[in-house]
Amino acid sequence: MTYSHEVENMCVLAKGPNHGPAPIPEEGKWVKAYQITDISGLSHGVGWCAPQQGACKLTLNVKDGIIEEALVETLGCSGMTHSAAMAAEILPGKTMLEALNTDLVCDAINVAMREIFKQLVYGRSQTAFSEGGLPVGAGLEDLGKGLRSQVGTMFSTKAKGVRYLEMAEGYILNIAVDENDEVIGYKFVKLGKMLEDIRHGANPAEAYEKNIGTYGRYDGAAKYIDPREE
């Protein structure tokens, strides 16, 4: 260790009490985190790229500093979906510090990694007060039926009003409108569940009909419109 001339000439003073880092809540216990292996928990981070064209939601389940589970959800950028595929292979098995300093291909995913790192090392995790945390695989609970991300997509203009395109329930087939041309409900198809039924041998037409639902005051509306065509 090299010291400057000024420091070399200073006298030594005793250090006062040193209690270490403040404890943070981790999986139902209070932990003083001195090193990366002291970090455990399940949390989420949201990131965006420099042009803010796309966004990423990253969910990690960390046990003793090691990433055991990763869920990468992306939106708004076609290239980011391929980056997510690479990141999902890269992340599990790395320590939190390794992952923070790994090129995860896409700016938005890198930013999400930075944000989730801060969440976990400050004890702001979803499992902060859950004894033992959550099992590996719990991240899938964030997905909808058929293990498909829950997505909301709406489009609106001042001239023509709103168009619902996709809700958490599924892909919007049509919108119910009342006498004042106000949206009062919608019909949707649960894409993830429909495709799951088809994969399990159901007739596609039957699977489609089986997974259609409505929301709001759909029945008896003044008219119905296709939000993509009308």
PDB file of C-alpha atoms in Angstrom:
ATOM      1  CA  MET A   1       0.000   0.000   0.000  1.00  0.00           C
ATOM      2  CA  THR A   2       1.432   3.384  -0.961  1.00  0.00           C
ATOM      3  CA  TYR A   3       0.539   6.466   1.093  1.00  0.00           C
ATOM      4  CA  SER A   4       0.963  10.093   0.171  1.00  0.00           C
ATOM      5  CA  HIS A   5       3.510  12.216   2.050  1.00  0.00           C
ATOM      6  CA  GLU A   6       0.694  14.011   3.882  1.00  0.00           C
ATOM      7  CA  VAL A   7      -0.822  10.770   5.141  1.00  0.00           C
ATOM      8  CA  GLU A   8       2.568   9.374   6.139  1.00  0.00           C
ATOM      9  CA  ASN A   9       3.053  12.378   8.445  1.00  0.00           C
ATOM     10  CA  MET A  10      -0.351  12.010  10.140  1.00  0.00           C
ATOM     11  CA  CYS A  11      -0.579  10.554  13.619  1.00  0.00           C
ATOM     12  CA  VAL A  12      -2.715   7.462  14.191  1.00  0.00           C
ATOM     13  CA  LEU A  13      -6.124   7.820  15.818  1.00  0.00           C
ATOM     14  CA  ALA A  14      -8.125   4.892  17.114  1.00  0.00           C
ATOM     15  CA  LYS A  15     -11.174   3.916  15.112  1.00  0.00           C
ATOM     16  CA  GLY A  16     -14.523   4.106  16.864  1.00  0.00           C
ATOM     17  CA  PRO A  17     -17.178   1.366  16.939  1.00  0.00           C
ATOM     18  CA  ASN A  18     -17.434  -0.641  13.717  1.00  0.00           C
ATOM     19  CA  HIS A  19     -20.679  -2.569  13.530  1.00  0.00           C
ATOM     20  CA  GLY A  20     -20.369  -3.573   9.886  1.00  0.00           C
ATOM     21  CA  PRO A  21     -23.136  -3.154   7.322  1.00  0.00           C
ATOM     22  CA  ALA A  22     -26.740  -2.636   8.295  1.00  0.00           C
ATOM     23  CA  PRO A  23     -28.664  -5.929   8.168  1.00  0.00           C
ATOM     24  CA  ILE A  24     -31.037  -6.441   5.249  1.00  0.00           C
ATOM     25  CA  PRO A  25     -34.091  -8.741   5.130  1.00  0.00           C
ATOM     26  CA  GLU A  26     -33.448 -11.898   3.122  1.00  0.00           C
ATOM     27  CA  GLU A  27     -35.843 -14.824   2.917  1.00  0.00           C
ATOM     28  CA  GLY A  28     -37.232 -14.348   6.418  1.00  0.00           C
ATOM     29  CA  LYS A  29     -34.007 -13.463   8.239  1.00  0.00           C
ATOM     30  CA  TRP A  30     -31.795 -10.425   8.781  1.00  0.00           C
ATOM     31  CA  VAL A  31     -28.415 -10.688   7.076  1.00  0.00           C
ATOM     32  CA  LYS A  32     -25.302  -8.528   7.215  1.00  0.00           C
ATOM     33  CA  ALA A  33     -24.008  -8.785   3.653  1.00  0.00           C
ATOM     34  CA  TYR A  34     -20.211  -8.683   3.542  1.00  0.00           C
ATOM     35  CA  GLN A  35     -19.751 -10.549   0.263  1.00  0.00           C
ATOM     36  CA  ILE A  36     -21.817 -11.583  -2.729  1.00  0.00           C
ATOM     37  CA  THR A  37     -22.489 -15.075  -1.324  1.00  0.00           C
ATOM     38  CA  ASP A  38     -24.474 -13.392   1.458  1.00  0.00           C
ATOM     39  CA  ILE A  39     -27.193 -12.347  -1.020  1.00  0.00           C
ATOM     40  CA  SER A  40     -30.350 -14.422  -1.529  1.00  0.00           C
ATOM     41  CA  GLY A  41     -33.826 -13.599  -2.794  1.00  0.00           C
ATOM     42  CA  LEU A  42     -36.219 -13.379  -5.704  1.00  0.00           C
ATOM     43  CA  SER A  43     -36.802 -10.000  -7.281  1.00  0.00           C
ATOM     44  CA  HIS A  44     -37.434  -8.131 -10.518  1.00  0.00           C
ATOM     45  CA  GLY A  45     -35.622  -5.462 -12.496  1.00  0.00           C
ATOM     46  CA  VAL A  46     -36.884  -3.370 -15.402  1.00  0.00           C
ATOM     47  CA  GLY A  47     -34.514  -1.968 -18.016  1.00  0.00           C
ATOM     48  CA  TRP A  48     -34.569   0.032 -21.224  1.00  0.00           C
ATOM     49  CA  CYS A  49     -32.161   0.593 -24.105  1.00  0.00           C
ATOM     50  CA  ALA A  50     -30.469   3.899 -24.993  1.00  0.00           C
ATOM     51  CA  PRO A  51     -33.033   4.904 -27.671  1.00  0.00           C
ATOM     52  CA  GLN A  52     -35.768   3.599 -25.333  1.00  0.00           C
ATOM     53  CA  GLN A  53     -37.167   1.539 -28.167  1.00  0.00           C
ATOM     54  CA  GLY A  54     -37.472  -1.612 -26.078  1.00  0.00           C
ATOM     55  CA  ALA A  55     -37.863  -2.674 -22.456  1.00  0.00           C
ATOM     56  CA  CYS A  56     -36.976  -5.759 -20.422  1.00  0.00           C
ATOM     57  CA  LYS A  57     -38.381  -7.223 -17.217  1.00  0.00           C
ATOM     58  CA  LEU A  58     -35.862  -9.536 -15.586  1.00  0.00           C
ATOM     59  CA  THR A  59     -36.756 -11.907 -12.733  1.00  0.00           C
ATOM     60  CA  LEU A  60     -33.976 -13.688 -10.854  1.00  0.00           C
ATOM     61  CA  ASN A  61     -34.084 -16.244  -8.053  1.00  0.00           C
ATOM     62  CA  VAL A  62     -30.772 -16.026  -6.190  1.00  0.00           C
ATOM     63  CA  LYS A  63     -29.541 -18.471  -3.563  1.00  0.00           C
ATOM     64  CA  ASP A  64     -26.287 -17.729  -1.685  1.00  0.00           C
ATOM     65  CA  GLY A  65     -25.194 -15.277  -4.359  1.00  0.00           C
ATOM     66  CA  ILE A  66     -25.747 -17.712  -7.260  1.00  0.00           C
ATOM     67  CA  ILE A  67     -28.460 -17.136  -9.870  1.00  0.00           C
ATOM     68  CA  GLU A  68     -30.516 -20.335  -9.868  1.00  0.00           C
ATOM     69  CA  GLU A  69     -33.383 -19.150 -12.070  1.00  0.00           C
ATOM     70  CA  ALA A  70     -33.880 -16.415 -14.671  1.00  0.00           C
ATOM     71  CA  LEU A  71     -37.001 -15.183 -16.448  1.00  0.00           C
ATOM     72  CA  VAL A  72     -36.382 -12.666 -19.239  1.00  0.00           C
ATOM     73  CA  GLU A  73     -39.401 -10.859 -20.694  1.00  0.00           C
ATOM     74  CA  THR A  74     -38.919  -8.286 -23.455  1.00  0.00           C
ATOM     75  CA  LEU A  75     -41.125  -5.792 -25.256  1.00  0.00           C
ATOM     76  CA  GLY A  76     -40.965  -3.442 -28.210  1.00  0.00           C
ATOM     77  CA  CYS A  77     -37.793  -4.584 -30.008  1.00  0.00           C
ATOM     78  CA  SER A  78     -37.571  -7.655 -32.219  1.00  0.00           C
ATOM     79  CA  GLY A  79     -33.807  -7.983 -31.796  1.00  0.00           C
ATOM     80  CA  MET A  80     -34.147  -8.000 -28.035  1.00  0.00           C
ATOM     81  CA  THR A  81     -36.047 -11.296 -28.110  1.00  0.00           C
ATOM     82  CA  HIS A  82     -32.949 -12.988 -29.509  1.00  0.00           C
ATOM     83  CA  SER A  83     -30.757 -11.210 -26.965  1.00  0.00           C
ATOM     84  CA  ALA A  84     -33.104 -12.514 -24.264  1.00  0.00           C
ATOM     85  CA  ALA A  85     -32.556 -16.067 -25.482  1.00  0.00           C
ATOM     86  CA  MET A  86     -28.809 -15.610 -25.043  1.00  0.00           C
ATOM     87  CA  ALA A  87     -29.176 -13.891 -21.651  1.00  0.00           C
ATOM     88  CA  ALA A  88     -31.392 -16.714 -20.381  1.00  0.00           C
ATOM     89  CA  GLU A  89     -28.581 -19.170 -21.151  1.00  0.00           C
ATOM     90  CA  ILE A  90     -25.868 -16.926 -19.734  1.00  0.00           C
ATOM     91  CA  LEU A  91     -27.365 -15.935 -16.369  1.00  0.00           C
ATOM     92  CA  PRO A  92     -28.065 -19.154 -14.395  1.00  0.00           C
ATOM     93  CA  GLY A  93     -25.009 -20.397 -12.515  1.00  0.00           C
ATOM     94  CA  LYS A  94     -23.329 -17.002 -12.343  1.00  0.00           C
ATOM     95  CA  THR A  95     -22.879 -15.010  -9.177  1.00  0.00           C
ATOM     96  CA  MET A  96     -24.744 -11.717  -8.950  1.00  0.00           C
ATOM     97  CA  LEU A  97     -21.462  -9.861  -9.397  1.00  0.00           C
ATOM     98  CA  GLU A  98     -20.494 -11.892 -12.469  1.00  0.00           C
ATOM     99  CA  ALA A  99     -23.884 -11.253 -14.050  1.00  0.00           C
ATOM    100  CA  LEU A 100     -23.646  -7.531 -13.343  1.00  0.00           C
ATOM    101  CA  ASN A 101     -20.372  -7.425 -15.264  1.00  0.00           C
ATOM    102  CA  THR A 102     -21.430  -9.703 -18.131  1.00  0.00           C
ATOM    103  CA  ASP A 103     -22.406  -8.373 -21.552  1.00  0.00           C
ATOM    104  CA  LEU A 104     -26.029  -9.517 -21.776  1.00  0.00           C
ATOM    105  CA  VAL A 105     -26.084  -8.487 -25.464  1.00  0.00           C
ATOM    106  CA  CYS A 106     -28.868  -5.903 -25.166  1.00  0.00           C
ATOM    107  CA  ASP A 107     -28.807  -2.526 -23.394  1.00  0.00           C
ATOM    108  CA  ALA A 108     -32.271  -3.049 -21.918  1.00  0.00           C
ATOM    109  CA  ILE A 109     -31.321  -6.422 -20.417  1.00  0.00           C
ATOM    110  CA  ASN A 110     -28.085  -4.986 -19.024  1.00  0.00           C
ATOM    111  CA  VAL A 111     -30.001  -2.149 -17.375  1.00  0.00           C
ATOM    112  CA  ALA A 112     -32.527  -4.631 -15.951  1.00  0.00           C
ATOM    113  CA  MET A 113     -29.612  -6.599 -14.472  1.00  0.00           C
ATOM    114  CA  ARG A 114     -28.252  -3.416 -12.876  1.00  0.00           C
ATOM    115  CA  GLU A 115     -31.657  -2.553 -11.403  1.00  0.00           C
ATOM    116  CA  ILE A 116     -32.295  -6.027  -9.991  1.00  0.00           C
ATOM    117  CA  PHE A 117     -28.799  -6.064  -8.485  1.00  0.00           C
ATOM    118  CA  LYS A 118     -29.667  -2.918  -6.536  1.00  0.00           C
ATOM    119  CA  GLN A 119     -32.974  -4.424  -5.426  1.00  0.00           C
ATOM    120  CA  LEU A 120     -31.316  -7.540  -4.028  1.00  0.00           C
ATOM    121  CA  VAL A 121     -28.255  -6.005  -2.360  1.00  0.00           C
ATOM    122  CA  TYR A 122     -30.471  -3.461  -0.585  1.00  0.00           C
ATOM    123  CA  GLY A 123     -32.863  -6.166   0.614  1.00  0.00           C
ATOM    124  CA  ARG A 124     -35.819  -4.962  -1.502  1.00  0.00           C
ATOM    125  CA  SER A 125     -36.746  -8.412  -2.785  1.00  0.00           C
ATOM    126  CA  GLN A 126     -40.099 -10.079  -3.210  1.00  0.00           C
ATOM    127  CA  THR A 127     -38.966 -12.715  -0.700  1.00  0.00           C
ATOM    128  CA  ALA A 128     -37.485 -10.393   1.931  1.00  0.00           C
ATOM    129  CA  PHE A 129     -39.827 -11.678   4.647  1.00  0.00           C
ATOM    130  CA  SER A 130     -40.623 -15.148   3.245  1.00  0.00           C
ATOM    131  CA  GLU A 131     -38.873 -17.811   5.337  1.00  0.00           C
ATOM    132  CA  GLY A 132     -36.706 -19.925   3.065  1.00  0.00           C
ATOM    133  CA  GLY A 133     -37.552 -17.798   0.044  1.00  0.00           C
ATOM    134  CA  LEU A 134     -39.236 -19.262  -3.015  1.00  0.00           C
ATOM    135  CA  PRO A 135     -38.352 -22.528  -4.783  1.00  0.00           C
ATOM    136  CA  VAL A 136     -36.547 -22.503  -8.103  1.00  0.00           C
ATOM    137  CA  GLY A 137     -39.272 -22.303 -10.713  1.00  0.00           C
ATOM    138  CA  ALA A 138     -41.333 -19.709  -8.853  1.00  0.00           C
ATOM    139  CA  GLY A 139     -40.580 -17.144 -11.556  1.00  0.00           C
ATOM    140  CA  LEU A 140     -42.971 -18.952 -13.878  1.00  0.00           C
ATOM    141  CA  GLU A 141     -45.826 -17.826 -11.638  1.00  0.00           C
ATOM    142  CA  ASP A 142     -45.442 -14.351 -13.164  1.00  0.00           C
ATOM    143  CA  LEU A 143     -46.638 -15.744 -16.480  1.00  0.00           C
ATOM    144  CA  GLY A 144     -50.214 -16.221 -17.575  1.00  0.00           C
ATOM    145  CA  LYS A 145     -51.990 -19.409 -18.600  1.00  0.00           C
ATOM    146  CA  GLY A 146     -49.939 -21.441 -21.037  1.00  0.00           C
ATOM    147  CA  LEU A 147     -46.759 -19.781 -19.702  1.00  0.00           C
ATOM    148  CA  ARG A 148     -47.174 -16.661 -21.811  1.00  0.00           C
ATOM    149  CA  SER A 149     -46.163 -13.200 -20.605  1.00  0.00           C
ATOM    150  CA  GLN A 150     -49.027 -10.970 -19.537  1.00  0.00           C
ATOM    151  CA  VAL A 151     -49.080  -8.121 -22.029  1.00  0.00           C
ATOM    152  CA  GLY A 152     -51.186  -4.989 -22.325  1.00  0.00           C
ATOM    153  CA  THR A 153     -51.231  -3.273 -25.712  1.00  0.00           C
ATOM    154  CA  MET A 154     -53.409  -0.222 -26.331  1.00  0.00           C
ATOM    155  CA  PHE A 155     -53.439   2.292 -29.171  1.00  0.00           C
ATOM    156  CA  SER A 156     -55.239   5.625 -29.186  1.00  0.00           C
ATOM    157  CA  THR A 157     -55.584   8.795 -31.246  1.00  0.00           C
ATOM    158  CA  LYS A 158     -57.345  12.066 -30.533  1.00  0.00           C
ATOM    159  CA  ALA A 159     -59.200  11.769 -33.830  1.00  0.00           C
ATOM    160  CA  LYS A 160     -60.448   8.187 -33.505  1.00  0.00           C
ATOM    161  CA  GLY A 161     -60.208   7.254 -29.827  1.00  0.00           C
ATOM    162  CA  VAL A 162     -58.887   4.127 -28.153  1.00  0.00           C
ATOM    163  CA  ARG A 163     -58.289   0.618 -29.479  1.00  0.00           C
ATOM    164  CA  TYR A 164     -57.690  -2.259 -27.062  1.00  0.00           C
ATOM    165  CA  LEU A 165     -55.376  -4.781 -28.752  1.00  0.00           C
ATOM    166  CA  GLU A 166     -54.265  -7.109 -25.976  1.00  0.00           C
ATOM    167  CA  MET A 167     -54.997  -7.473 -22.271  1.00  0.00           C
ATOM    168  CA  ALA A 168     -53.669  -9.805 -19.584  1.00  0.00           C
ATOM    169  CA  GLU A 169     -56.615 -12.055 -20.433  1.00  0.00           C
ATOM    170  CA  GLY A 170     -55.484 -12.388 -24.051  1.00  0.00           C
ATOM    171  CA  TYR A 171     -55.686 -11.149 -27.629  1.00  0.00           C
ATOM    172  CA  ILE A 172     -58.632  -8.783 -28.145  1.00  0.00           C
ATOM    173  CA  LEU A 173     -61.030  -9.964 -30.859  1.00  0.00           C
ATOM    174  CA  ASN A 174     -63.500  -7.109 -30.719  1.00  0.00           C
ATOM    175  CA  ILE A 175     -64.599  -4.196 -28.571  1.00  0.00           C
ATOM    176  CA  ALA A 176     -68.135  -3.601 -27.289  1.00  0.00           C
ATOM    177  CA  VAL A 177     -69.383  -0.015 -27.700  1.00  0.00           C
ATOM    178  CA  ASP A 178     -72.494   1.667 -26.257  1.00  0.00           C
ATOM    179  CA  GLU A 179     -74.833   4.249 -27.823  1.00  0.00           C
ATOM    180  CA  ASN A 180     -72.367   7.039 -26.967  1.00  0.00           C
ATOM    181  CA  ASP A 181     -69.512   5.229 -28.754  1.00  0.00           C
ATOM    182  CA  GLU A 182     -67.823   4.537 -25.422  1.00  0.00           C
ATOM    183  CA  VAL A 183     -66.004   1.224 -24.866  1.00  0.00           C
ATOM    184  CA  ILE A 184     -67.924  -0.907 -22.350  1.00  0.00           C
ATOM    185  CA  GLY A 185     -66.344  -4.345 -22.797  1.00  0.00           C
ATOM    186  CA  TYR A 186     -64.382  -6.657 -25.042  1.00  0.00           C
ATOM    187  CA  LYS A 187     -64.077 -10.205 -26.305  1.00  0.00           C
ATOM    188  CA  PHE A 188     -60.720 -11.966 -26.108  1.00  0.00           C
ATOM    189  CA  VAL A 189     -59.045 -15.278 -26.811  1.00  0.00           C
ATOM    190  CA  LYS A 190     -56.519 -16.732 -24.343  1.00  0.00           C
ATOM    191  CA  LEU A 191     -53.658 -17.401 -26.753  1.00  0.00           C
ATOM    192  CA  GLY A 192     -51.378 -19.258 -24.346  1.00  0.00           C
ATOM    193  CA  LYS A 193     -54.130 -21.592 -23.135  1.00  0.00           C
ATOM    194  CA  MET A 194     -55.450 -22.104 -26.684  1.00  0.00           C
ATOM    195  CA  LEU A 195     -52.031 -23.118 -27.992  1.00  0.00           C
ATOM    196  CA  GLU A 196     -51.507 -25.367 -24.990  1.00  0.00           C
ATOM    197  CA  ASP A 197     -54.767 -27.168 -25.805  1.00  0.00           C
ATOM    198  CA  ILE A 198     -53.737 -27.527 -29.464  1.00  0.00           C
ATOM    199  CA  ARG A 199     -50.345 -28.941 -28.433  1.00  0.00           C
ATOM    200  CA  HIS A 200     -52.161 -31.504 -26.328  1.00  0.00           C
ATOM    201  CA  GLY A 201     -54.170 -32.704 -29.316  1.00  0.00           C
ATOM    202  CA  ALA A 202     -57.288 -30.508 -29.348  1.00  0.00           C
ATOM    203  CA  ASN A 203     -58.829 -29.521 -32.657  1.00  0.00           C
ATOM    204  CA  PRO A 204     -57.642 -25.943 -33.403  1.00  0.00           C
ATOM    205  CA  ALA A 205     -61.148 -24.631 -34.112  1.00  0.00           C
ATOM    206  CA  GLU A 206     -62.496 -26.196 -30.925  1.00  0.00           C
ATOM    207  CA  ALA A 207     -59.536 -24.915 -28.889  1.00  0.00           C
ATOM    208  CA  TYR A 208     -60.168 -21.433 -30.262  1.00  0.00           C
ATOM    209  CA  GLU A 209     -63.847 -21.435 -29.300  1.00  0.00           C
ATOM    210  CA  LYS A 210     -63.135 -22.976 -25.896  1.00  0.00           C
ATOM    211  CA  ASN A 211     -60.728 -20.186 -24.925  1.00  0.00           C
ATOM    212  CA  ILE A 212     -62.848 -17.198 -25.897  1.00  0.00           C
ATOM    213  CA  GLY A 213     -64.131 -14.999 -23.081  1.00  0.00           C
ATOM    214  CA  THR A 214     -65.666 -11.576 -22.525  1.00  0.00           C
ATOM    215  CA  TYR A 215     -65.213  -8.773 -20.035  1.00  0.00           C
ATOM    216  CA  GLY A 216     -67.378  -5.861 -18.946  1.00  0.00           C
ATOM    217  CA  ARG A 217     -70.844  -5.126 -20.308  1.00  0.00           C
ATOM    218  CA  TYR A 218     -70.133  -7.024 -23.483  1.00  0.00           C
ATOM    219  CA  ASP A 219     -73.531  -8.603 -24.051  1.00  0.00           C
ATOM    220  CA  GLY A 220     -76.188  -6.266 -25.422  1.00  0.00           C
ATOM    221  CA  ALA A 221     -73.806  -3.561 -26.621  1.00  0.00           C
ATOM    222  CA  ALA A 222     -74.962  -1.136 -29.296  1.00  0.00           C
ATOM    223  CA  LYS A 223     -72.224  -2.393 -31.642  1.00  0.00           C
ATOM    224  CA  TYR A 224     -68.998  -4.325 -31.815  1.00  0.00           C
ATOM    225  CA  ILE A 225     -65.860  -3.259 -33.678  1.00  0.00           C
ATOM    226  CA  ASP A 226     -62.645  -4.989 -34.733  1.00  0.00           C
ATOM    227  CA  PRO A 227     -59.901  -2.822 -33.146  1.00  0.00           C
ATOM    228  CA  ARG A 228     -57.441  -3.721 -35.908  1.00  0.00           C
ATOM    229  CA  GLU A 229     -59.723  -3.163 -38.895  1.00  0.00           C
ATOM    230  CA  GLU A 230     -62.299  -0.557 -37.907  1.00  0.00           C
TER     231      GLU A 230
END
